[in-house]
Structure formats: structure tokens, C-alpha cells
Coordinates of C-alpha atoms in Angstrom, one line a residue:
Chain Q
X93 CA -1.4 125.9 190.7
X94 CA -1.6 123.7 187.7
X95 CA -0.8 120.5 189.6
X96 CA 1.9 119.8 186.9
X97 CA 5.4 119.9 187.9
X98 CA 7.8 122.6 186.3
X99 CA 11.0 120.7 187.7
X100 CA 10.8 116.9 188.3
X101 CA 13.6 114.5 189.2
X102 CA 13.2 110.8 189.2
X103 CA 15.8 108.4 190.9
X104 CA 18.6 110.9 189.9
X105 CA 22.1 109.9 190.7
X106 CA 24.6 112.6 189.9
X107 CA 28.4 113.4 190.4
X108 CA 31.3 115.4 188.8
X109 CA 33.1 112.3 187.3
X110 CA 32.6 108.8 186.2
X111 CA 35.7 107.7 188.2
X112 CA 34.7 109.4 191.2
X113 CA 31.2 108.0 191.1
X114 CA 27.9 109.6 192.1
X115 CA 27.8 112.1 194.8
X116 CA 24.4 112.2 195.4
X117 CA 21.2 109.8 194.6
X118 CA 19.0 108.0 193.9
X119 CA 17.0 111.1 194.9
X120 CA 13.4 112.2 193.6
X121 CA 11.4 115.1 193.8
X122 CA 8.8 117.5 191.8
X123 CA 8.1 121.2 192.2
X124 CA 5.0 122.8 190.8
X125 CA 4.6 126.6 190.2
X126 CA 4.0 128.4 193.6
X127 CA 5.8 125.8 195.5
X128 CA 9.1 126.5 197.4
X129 CA 10.9 123.0 198.0
X130 CA 13.9 123.0 200.6
X131 CA 16.6 120.5 200.2
X132 CA 18.2 120.0 203.6
X133 CA 21.2 117.6 204.6
X134 CA 24.3 117.6 206.2
X135 CA 27.6 119.0 204.6
X136 CA 28.9 116.7 201.9
X137 CA 25.7 114.9 201.0
X138 CA 25.8 116.4 197.4
X139 CA 23.0 119.0 197.7
X140 CA 24.7 121.5 195.5
X141 CA 25.8 118.9 193.2
X142 CA 21.9 117.9 192.7
X143 CA 21.3 121.7 191.7
X144 CA 24.4 121.4 189.4
X145 CA 23.0 118.4 187.9
X146 CA 19.8 120.4 187.0
X147 CA 21.6 123.1 185.5
X148 CA 23.8 120.7 183.4
X149 CA 27.1 121.5 185.1
X150 CA 27.3 118.0 186.8
X151 CA 27.0 114.6 185.3
X152 CA 23.8 112.4 185.3
X153 CA 24.7 108.8 186.1
X154 CA 21.2 107.4 186.3
X155 CA 17.5 108.5 186.6
X156 CA 16.2 111.8 184.9
X157 CA 15.4 115.4 185.3
X158 CA 12.6 116.8 183.4
X159 CA 11.8 120.4 183.0
X160 CA 8.4 121.5 181.9
X161 CA 8.5 122.6 178.2
X162 CA 9.3 126.3 177.7
X163 CA 10.2 126.6 181.4
X164 CA 13.4 128.6 182.0
X165 CA 15.9 128.3 184.8
X166 CA 17.3 130.7 187.0
X167 CA 20.4 129.3 189.0
X168 CA 22.4 130.8 191.5
X169 CA 25.4 128.7 193.0
X170 CA 27.3 129.5 196.3
X171 CA 30.3 131.0 194.6
X172 CA 30.1 134.6 193.8
X173 CA 32.7 135.6 191.3
X174 CA 35.3 138.1 192.6
X175 CA 34.2 141.9 192.4
X176 CA 36.9 143.5 194.0
X177 CA 38.3 146.0 191.6
X178 CA 35.7 145.3 188.9
X179 CA 34.0 148.5 188.2
X180 CA 30.6 147.4 187.6
X181 CA 27.3 148.9 189.4
X182 CA 24.6 147.1 190.7
X183 CA 22.2 148.2 188.1
X184 CA 24.6 146.8 185.5
X185 CA 24.7 143.6 187.3
X186 CA 20.7 143.5 187.3
X187 CA 20.7 144.3 183.5
X188 CA 22.6 141.0 182.8
X189 CA 19.9 138.8 183.9
X190 CA 16.9 141.0 182.9
X191 CA 15.9 141.2 186.6
X192 CA 14.1 144.6 187.3
X193 CA 15.2 146.9 190.1
X194 CA 11.8 147.6 191.2
X195 CA 11.2 145.7 194.3
X196 CA 14.5 145.9 195.8
X197 CA 14.6 147.3 199.6
X198 CA 15.5 151.0 199.9
X199 CA 18.8 150.3 201.5
X200 CA 19.8 148.4 198.1
X201 CA 18.1 150.9 195.6
X202 CA 19.9 153.9 197.0
X203 CA 23.2 152.0 196.3
X204 CA 22.2 150.8 192.9
X205 CA 24.5 153.1 190.9
X206 CA 27.6 152.6 193.0
X207 CA 30.4 150.3 192.3
X208 CA 29.7 146.6 193.7
X209 CA 33.2 146.4 195.4
X210 CA 31.9 149.6 197.4
X211 CA 29.2 147.5 198.9
X212 CA 29.4 145.0 201.8
X213 CA 29.6 141.4 201.1
X214 CA 25.9 141.0 202.2
X215 CA 24.8 143.7 199.9
X216 CA 26.3 142.2 197.0
X217 CA 24.9 138.7 197.9
X218 CA 21.6 140.4 198.0
X219 CA 21.9 141.9 194.6
X220 CA 23.2 138.5 193.1
X221 CA 20.2 136.7 194.7
X222 CA 17.8 139.2 193.5
X223 CA 19.2 139.3 189.8
X224 CA 18.6 135.5 189.7
X225 CA 15.3 135.5 191.6
X226 CA 13.8 138.2 189.8
X227 CA 15.2 137.4 186.4
X228 CA 12.5 136.2 183.6
X229 CA 12.2 132.4 184.3
X230 CA 9.7 129.8 185.7
X231 CA 12.1 127.7 187.9
X232 CA 14.5 129.3 190.4
X233 CA 17.3 127.3 191.9
X234 CA 19.2 128.9 194.6
X235 CA 22.2 127.3 196.6
X236 CA 22.8 128.2 200.2
X237 CA 21.4 131.8 199.6
X238 CA 21.6 132.9 203.3
X239 CA 25.5 132.8 203.2
X240 CA 26.8 136.3 204.0
X241 CA 23.3 137.7 204.7
X242 CA 22.8 139.6 208.1
X243 CA 19.1 139.2 209.7
X244 CA 17.7 142.2 207.5
X245 CA 19.1 140.5 204.3
X246 CA 17.4 137.2 205.4
X247 CA 14.0 138.8 206.0
X248 CA 14.4 140.5 202.5
X249 CA 15.2 137.1 201.0
X250 CA 12.1 135.3 202.6
X251 CA 9.9 138.1 201.5
X252 CA 11.1 138.0 198.1
X253 CA 11.0 134.3 197.8
X254 CA 7.4 134.3 198.7
X255 CA 6.5 137.1 196.2
X256 CA 8.0 135.0 193.5
X257 CA 6.2 132.0 194.3
X258 CA 3.0 133.9 194.5
X259 CA 3.8 135.0 191.0
X260 CA 3.9 131.3 190.0
X261 CA 7.4 130.3 190.0
X262 CA 8.6 126.8 191.2
X263 CA 11.6 127.5 193.6
X264 CA 14.1 125.0 195.0
X265 CA 16.4 126.2 197.9
X266 CA 19.5 124.1 199.0
X267 CA 20.6 125.2 202.5
X268 CA 22.2 123.9 205.8
X269 CA 20.0 126.6 207.4
X270 CA 17.1 124.5 208.8
X271 CA 15.4 127.4 210.5
X272 CA 15.5 129.3 207.3
X273 CA 13.9 126.5 205.2
X274 CA 11.3 126.0 207.8
X275 CA 10.4 129.6 207.6
X276 CA 10.0 129.7 204.0
X277 CA 9.5 126.4 202.3
X278 CA 6.3 124.7 201.5
X279 CA 8.1 121.3 201.6
X280 CA 11.6 120.3 202.8
X281 CA 13.4 117.1 201.4
X282 CA 16.1 115.5 203.4
X283 CA 19.0 114.0 201.5
X284 CA 21.9 111.8 202.7
X285 CA 19.9 110.2 205.5
Chain L
X58 CA 61.9 170.5 166.7
X59 CA 59.9 171.0 163.7
X60 CA 56.3 171.7 164.3
X61 CA 55.1 171.8 160.9
X62 CA 55.7 167.8 160.7
X63 CA 52.9 167.5 163.2
X64 CA 50.5 168.7 160.5
X65 CA 52.3 167.2 157.5
X66 CA 49.6 165.4 155.4
X67 CA 52.3 162.6 155.0
X68 CA 51.9 161.5 158.5
X69 CA 48.0 161.4 158.5
X70 CA 47.6 158.0 157.4
X71 CA 49.8 156.5 160.4
X72 CA 48.3 158.8 162.6
X73 CA 44.8 157.4 161.9
X74 CA 46.0 153.8 161.9
X75 CA 47.5 154.1 165.3
X76 CA 44.3 156.2 166.5
X77 CA 42.2 153.1 165.7
X78 CA 44.4 150.7 167.5
X79 CA 44.8 153.3 170.2
X80 CA 40.9 153.3 170.9
X81 CA 40.3 149.4 170.2
X82 CA 42.9 147.7 172.1
X83 CA 42.1 149.4 175.3
X84 CA 38.5 148.4 174.9
X85 CA 39.4 144.9 174.1
X86 CA 41.7 145.1 177.3
X87 CA 38.8 145.7 179.6
X88 CA 37.3 142.3 178.9
X89 CA 40.6 140.8 178.8
X90 CA 41.2 142.2 182.4
X91 CA 37.7 140.9 183.7
X92 CA 38.9 137.2 182.4
X93 CA 42.2 137.7 183.9
X94 CA 43.8 137.1 180.5
X95 CA 45.6 140.4 180.0
X96 CA 49.0 138.4 179.8
X97 CA 47.4 136.6 176.9
X98 CA 47.7 140.0 175.0
X99 CA 51.7 139.8 175.2
X100 CA 51.7 136.0 174.1
X101 CA 49.3 136.8 171.2
X102 CA 51.4 139.8 170.0
X103 CA 54.7 137.7 170.2
X104 CA 53.2 134.9 168.4
X105 CA 51.8 137.3 165.6
X106 CA 55.2 138.6 165.3
X107 CA 56.6 135.2 165.1
X108 CA 53.9 134.3 162.2
X109 CA 54.8 137.3 160.3
X110 CA 58.5 136.7 160.4
X111 CA 57.7 132.9 159.4
X112 CA 55.6 134.2 156.4
X113 CA 59.1 135.6 155.1
X114 CA 59.9 132.2 154.3
X115 CA 57.0 131.8 152.0
X116 CA 55.0 133.9 149.6
X117 CA 52.3 134.5 152.3
X118 CA 51.9 138.4 152.8
X119 CA 53.4 139.6 156.3
X120 CA 49.9 140.8 157.6
X121 CA 48.5 137.4 156.9
X122 CA 51.5 135.7 158.4
X123 CA 50.7 137.7 161.5
X124 CA 47.1 136.8 161.8
X125 CA 48.0 133.2 161.2
X126 CA 50.5 133.4 164.2
X127 CA 47.8 134.9 166.5
X128 CA 45.3 132.4 165.2
X129 CA 47.8 129.4 165.8
X130 CA 48.2 130.8 169.3
X131 CA 44.5 130.9 170.2
X132 CA 44.2 127.3 168.8
X133 CA 47.2 126.4 171.2
X134 CA 45.9 128.1 174.1
X135 CA 42.5 126.4 173.9
X136 CA 44.3 123.1 173.4
X137 CA 46.4 123.4 176.4
X138 CA 43.6 125.1 178.7
X139 CA 41.0 122.7 177.8
X140 CA 38.3 125.0 179.1
X141 CA 39.9 124.8 182.5
X142 CA 41.0 128.4 183.9
X143 CA 43.7 127.1 186.3
X144 CA 45.7 126.2 183.1
X145 CA 45.6 129.5 181.6
X146 CA 48.8 131.2 183.1
X147 CA 50.6 128.2 181.7
X148 CA 49.6 128.3 178.2
X149 CA 50.2 132.1 178.0
X150 CA 53.7 131.4 179.1
X151 CA 54.4 128.8 176.7
X152 CA 53.0 130.9 173.8
X153 CA 55.2 133.7 174.9
X154 CA 58.3 131.6 174.9
X155 CA 57.5 129.8 171.4
X156 CA 56.8 133.3 170.0
X157 CA 59.9 134.9 171.3
X158 CA 62.2 131.9 170.4
X159 CA 60.8 131.6 167.0
X160 CA 61.2 135.2 166.1
X161 CA 64.8 135.4 167.5
X162 CA 65.8 132.6 165.8
X163 CA 64.5 133.6 162.5
X164 CA 66.1 137.3 163.1
X165 CA 69.4 135.8 163.6
X166 CA 69.3 133.4 160.6
X167 CA 67.7 135.3 158.1
X168 CA 68.8 138.8 157.0
X169 CA 65.5 140.1 155.7
X170 CA 64.1 139.0 159.0
X171 CA 66.4 141.2 160.9
X172 CA 64.9 144.3 159.3
X173 CA 61.4 143.2 159.7
X174 CA 61.9 141.9 163.2
X175 CA 63.0 145.4 164.3
X176 CA 60.1 147.0 162.7
X177 CA 57.8 144.6 164.5
X178 CA 59.3 145.1 168.0
X179 CA 60.0 148.8 167.6
X180 CA 56.9 149.5 165.6
X181 CA 56.7 150.8 162.2
X182 CA 53.9 153.2 162.1
X183 CA 55.3 155.7 159.9
X184 CA 55.8 152.9 157.3
X185 CA 52.3 151.5 157.2
X186 CA 50.3 151.9 153.9
X187 CA 46.8 151.9 152.6
X188 CA 46.5 148.1 153.1
X189 CA 47.2 148.6 156.8
X190 CA 44.6 151.4 157.2
X191 CA 41.9 149.2 155.5
X192 CA 42.8 146.3 157.6
X193 CA 42.7 148.5 160.9
X194 CA 39.4 149.9 159.7
X195 CA 37.7 146.5 158.8
X196 CA 39.2 145.1 162.0
X197 CA 37.5 148.0 164.1
X198 CA 34.2 147.7 162.4
X199 CA 34.0 144.1 162.9
X200 CA 35.2 144.2 166.7
X201 CA 32.9 147.0 167.8
X202 CA 30.1 145.1 165.8
X203 CA 30.6 141.8 167.4
X204 CA 31.6 143.2 170.8
X205 CA 28.1 145.2 171.0
X206 CA 26.4 141.8 170.8
X207 CA 28.8 139.8 172.6
X208 CA 29.5 142.1 175.6
X209 CA 26.5 141.3 177.6
X210 CA 27.0 137.5 177.0
X211 CA 30.8 137.9 178.4
X212 CA 29.7 139.7 181.2
X213 CA 26.9 137.2 182.1
X214 CA 29.0 134.2 181.5
X215 CA 31.6 135.8 184.1
X216 CA 29.3 137.1 186.7
X217 CA 26.4 134.5 186.6
X218 CA 28.4 131.4 185.1
X219 CA 25.4 128.9 186.4
X220 CA 22.8 131.2 185.4
X221 CA 24.2 131.5 181.9
X222 CA 24.7 127.7 181.5
X223 CA 21.3 126.8 182.7
X224 CA 19.9 129.1 179.9
X225 CA 21.8 127.0 177.3
X226 CA 24.8 129.5 176.8
X227 CA 28.3 128.1 176.4
X228 CA 31.1 129.9 177.9
X229 CA 33.4 128.0 175.7
X230 CA 32.0 129.4 172.7
X231 CA 31.9 132.9 173.9
X232 CA 35.4 132.6 175.0
X233 CA 36.4 131.4 171.4
X234 CA 34.7 134.2 169.5
X235 CA 36.4 136.8 172.1
X236 CA 39.9 135.1 171.5
X237 CA 39.3 135.3 167.8
X238 CA 38.6 139.2 168.1
X239 CA 41.5 139.7 170.5
X240 CA 44.0 137.8 168.0
X241 CA 43.1 139.4 165.1
X242 CA 43.4 142.8 166.7
X243 CA 46.6 142.1 168.2
X244 CA 47.9 140.6 165.1
X245 CA 47.2 143.7 163.0
X246 CA 48.0 146.2 165.6
X247 CA 51.5 144.5 166.1
X248 CA 52.0 144.9 162.1
X249 CA 51.5 148.7 162.7
X250 CA 52.5 149.9 166.1
X251 CA 54.8 146.8 167.5
X252 CA 54.5 144.2 170.0
X253 CA 55.2 146.0 173.2
X254 CA 53.1 149.0 172.2
X255 CA 50.2 146.9 171.5
X256 CA 50.6 145.1 174.9
X257 CA 50.8 148.5 176.6
X258 CA 47.6 149.7 175.1
X259 CA 45.8 146.4 176.3
X260 CA 47.2 146.6 179.8
X261 CA 47.7 150.2 180.9
X262 CA 44.4 152.0 180.0
X263 CA 42.2 149.4 181.3
X264 CA 44.2 149.1 184.7
X265 CA 43.9 152.9 185.0
X266 CA 40.3 153.0 184.0
X267 CA 39.3 150.4 186.4
X268 CA 40.5 152.3 189.2
X269 CA 38.9 155.4 188.4
X270 CA 35.6 154.6 186.7
X271 CA 32.3 154.3 188.5
X272 CA 30.6 151.7 186.1
X273 CA 31.6 149.1 183.5
X274 CA 30.5 151.5 180.6
X275 CA 32.4 154.2 182.3
X276 CA 35.5 152.1 182.4
X277 CA 35.3 151.5 178.6
X278 CA 35.0 155.5 178.0
X279 CA 38.1 156.0 180.5
X280 CA 40.1 153.2 178.9
X281 CA 39.7 154.4 175.3
X282 CA 40.1 158.0 176.3
X283 CA 43.4 157.2 178.0
X284 CA 44.7 155.0 175.0
X285 CA 43.8 157.8 172.6
X286 CA 45.2 160.7 174.6
X287 CA 48.5 158.6 174.9
X288 CA 48.5 157.8 171.4
X289 CA 48.3 161.5 170.4
X290 CA 51.2 162.5 172.9
X291 CA 53.4 159.7 171.8
X292 CA 52.7 160.4 168.1
X293 CA 53.5 164.1 168.4
X294 CA 56.3 163.5 170.8
X295 CA 58.0 161.1 168.1
X296 CA 57.8 163.3 165.4
X297 CA 59.0 166.3 167.3
X298 CA 61.9 164.7 168.6
X299 CA 62.5 162.3 165.8
X300 CA 62.2 159.1 167.8
X301 CA 60.4 155.5 167.1
X302 CA 56.7 155.7 168.0
X303 CA 56.4 152.2 169.5
X304 CA 58.8 152.7 172.7
X305 CA 57.5 156.2 173.1
X306 CA 54.0 155.2 173.3
X307 CA 54.6 152.3 175.7
X308 CA 57.0 154.8 177.8
X309 CA 54.2 157.5 178.0
X310 CA 51.6 154.9 179.1
X311 CA 53.9 153.3 181.8
X312 CA 54.9 156.6 183.2
X313 CA 51.3 157.7 183.2
X314 CA 50.5 154.3 185.1
X315 CA 53.2 154.7 187.6
X316 CA 52.4 158.3 188.6
X317 CA 48.5 157.5 188.7
X318 CA 49.7 154.4 191.0
X319 CA 51.9 156.5 193.3
X320 CA 49.6 159.4 193.5
X321 CA 46.7 156.9 194.4
X322 CA 48.9 155.3 197.1
X323 CA 49.7 158.6 198.4
X324 CA 46.0 159.8 198.5
X325 CA 45.0 156.5 200.0
X326 CA 47.7 156.8 202.8
X327 CA 47.0 160.7 203.5

């Protein structure tokens, strides 16, 4: 760890339109390489909006976000695009973000060349998460990553997150699953209180 | 039936023009299907036909008029959508109505437009000339070259929209470049094989390919193969039975599609 944050937010207020006003903030946080920061809070407190503001999808009304020079973001929001009927394999999906297949658990490795619409919702979610988590990049942002995952999927996710942090990535997780955050995060910030 | 016609060198040029579009349009159709924009193909083809007919009022060549019509359609589509996918269907429906309305009015009021209009809607493949072949080749090389580079971005913007945006990618820019490729291809195809057969090539082969292919790359090969096979069948059938090519190609594709859908349903049920 260098001690310098890879991602930093200072008094950030963000939302989706000027008319509707800010959904979250002011909020401040900083994440260094090797850290896993959990953002927790009740539904409707703007946790997802916070990540959207970092990615540039939501508007920043005040405050600032600073990404370390040269640091690349890898972001996965809650909604996974419709895959039913689309002839895309897991291997082709991973290639889109540059994530290597090595490191996937055997129960996903063996199905990598099958169409995604032949996999379960949890398997698809795992592949989507892996595609972002293991894509070349220094800052990883995941929104509600445990959605649709069974216990095996959650266990795999926790292991993968720890490995990625050990490799030096700064990770921000937004989740309503307090138990999951406690299990994996080095620090948890509460919002909306 | 005169089998010698099939091997007559006179029909070689139209055969290759049709072949180029039979391979190219299904390829683009796969990406249009992914973006849920396959209806756009019909709207763009109609607008291309309207543009070509409007060019009869000016000194603009027919092909340039068609491309201009499709280009106007892309601009109007983007103006109506404003980047919001939920407005997409309305934009295509409006363009379809405009294209059809302008075409029918011109055909009704201009004697020369009546002949050209029939050619555009029935397909005039046998009357295509060297400029059509050159335009088709240039279009194919350009589309394949651009699509080779654009394909990973189109797929990434679709399957990982937030990831793609967070890496500085612009889904809007990708959409504009892709729309341009589709508009140019459909306009030129409409001038050669007609409105409905161009639409049939965009819609049916990808629809069938998506059901059977086991990968994205596989779906591109399947779609192209189905398009080419349907073209060969329709071309030979049109020559042997002295029928217009466009409707025959649309019928071949529609019948293959229907049979495949019914067979699949029976297979799933049984």
C-alpha cells in the first residue's frame, strides 16, 4: 500500500437531474490500493447513485471525485442486460473486458463455452462480476454484487475480492447485505444516517 | 424452364451484387437484433426509397438520393430519440410512415416515379449496372473494415454499459457510427434488391441464426450462410421461373423462417 488514495470523494453531492436535486451527499471517502471499502445503508439512500457519479453516469452537484492519474475504473452496476436468446458464450463475455478465464471456479470453467442463456441466473451474475473484477484496472466498483448468488457464489466472490485486493486494486462495494460487507471489507462507511 | 440462363454471363453481375448484400445485411442484422433495432431496417429502407424517388425531382443521381434519404432518417432518429432507448420504437414508426407517405405521393404524381418506385419496391437486381457493383463492393469493404474494429465496442457498450462508460467510451458515438453503416448499406441494397428483400435479409437470417448458433461468432457465420443460401436459391428460382427476384427472396426467407419456427416448436413440445 502506498498510502495515497486511488479514489477519493470530498463532500460529494450527486443525483440524476438538477430538478430532482441531489440523491446522496454530502459524502466523503478515500480508498487506497489493497483496500476493500463497503458502502452500506438503507434502500433509497443513494448508494448506487454514488457509484454512478464516480463513473460519470450521474450528475455531481457539489464536491469532487478524484481518481489517481492513470488509474482505470472497472464498474459493475446492479442491472445486467438481457441475455435470453442472445448467442453469447461466457468466454466471449470475458473477452469484452479483457478479464482472463484463469481463476474461475471449476463449475464455471466447465461451462465457459456454453451460451449464457443456458446458465443459471447466479452463474451469469458470477461471470459478469468476474468480467469486471478481473478486468485490467486499478479501481473496482461493484453495486449489490451478491444479488442472485447462492452461498457457493458468495463464497467465490469473497475469495475473488480478497485476491484482487491483494494484487493492489482499490475496491468499493455497495450492498444492503451487511453480513457480506462485514465478511469481506477492510472498512465500512454508512450513508443515509 | 431454361437452365442455360443460370449460367449466362449477362446475369453474373447482378448475381454478385445480390451476393454481396446477402452476406452483408445479415451480418449487420445480428448487431441490429442485439440493439433491438431490427425494425429500424425497414424504416431506413423506406426512407432510402423515398430519398431515391425525391432525387427524380432534382439532378441528383438515384443512388445518392437513396443514401441521402437513409442519412436523413438516421439524423431524424437521433433527434427523436435523444439517446433514450425507450423512444426508439416511436422514431422508427414515424420514419416508416414518412418514407411510405412520400414514396406513394411521388409515385402517384410523377409518371417517371411510378416506374422507379416499382423497381425500388420489387427489386431491380437484373437491371443493376457497374456503378451498383462498385458501390456494393466499396460498401462491403468499408462495413467489414469498420465493423471489425467496432464489434467489440458495440458488444461491450451493450453488455457492460457502465464499465464501457467508466473507461471513457461513448455509447452515443458508437451508435452514430453503427447507424451510418446500416444506413449506407440499406440504402445501396434497396437500390439493388428492393425494400422488402433488404429488410428480409436484415431480419430473418439473424433471427434463425440466434436460435441455433452456440456463440456470437457462430451466429455471424450462420446468419451470413443463411443469407447467401437464400440469395442463390431465389436468384436461380427467379431466372428459371421468370419471376421478380425481390419478392422471391423475401418469400424464400419467410418460408424458411416459418418452417424453422414450427419445427423448433414441435421439437420443444415433443
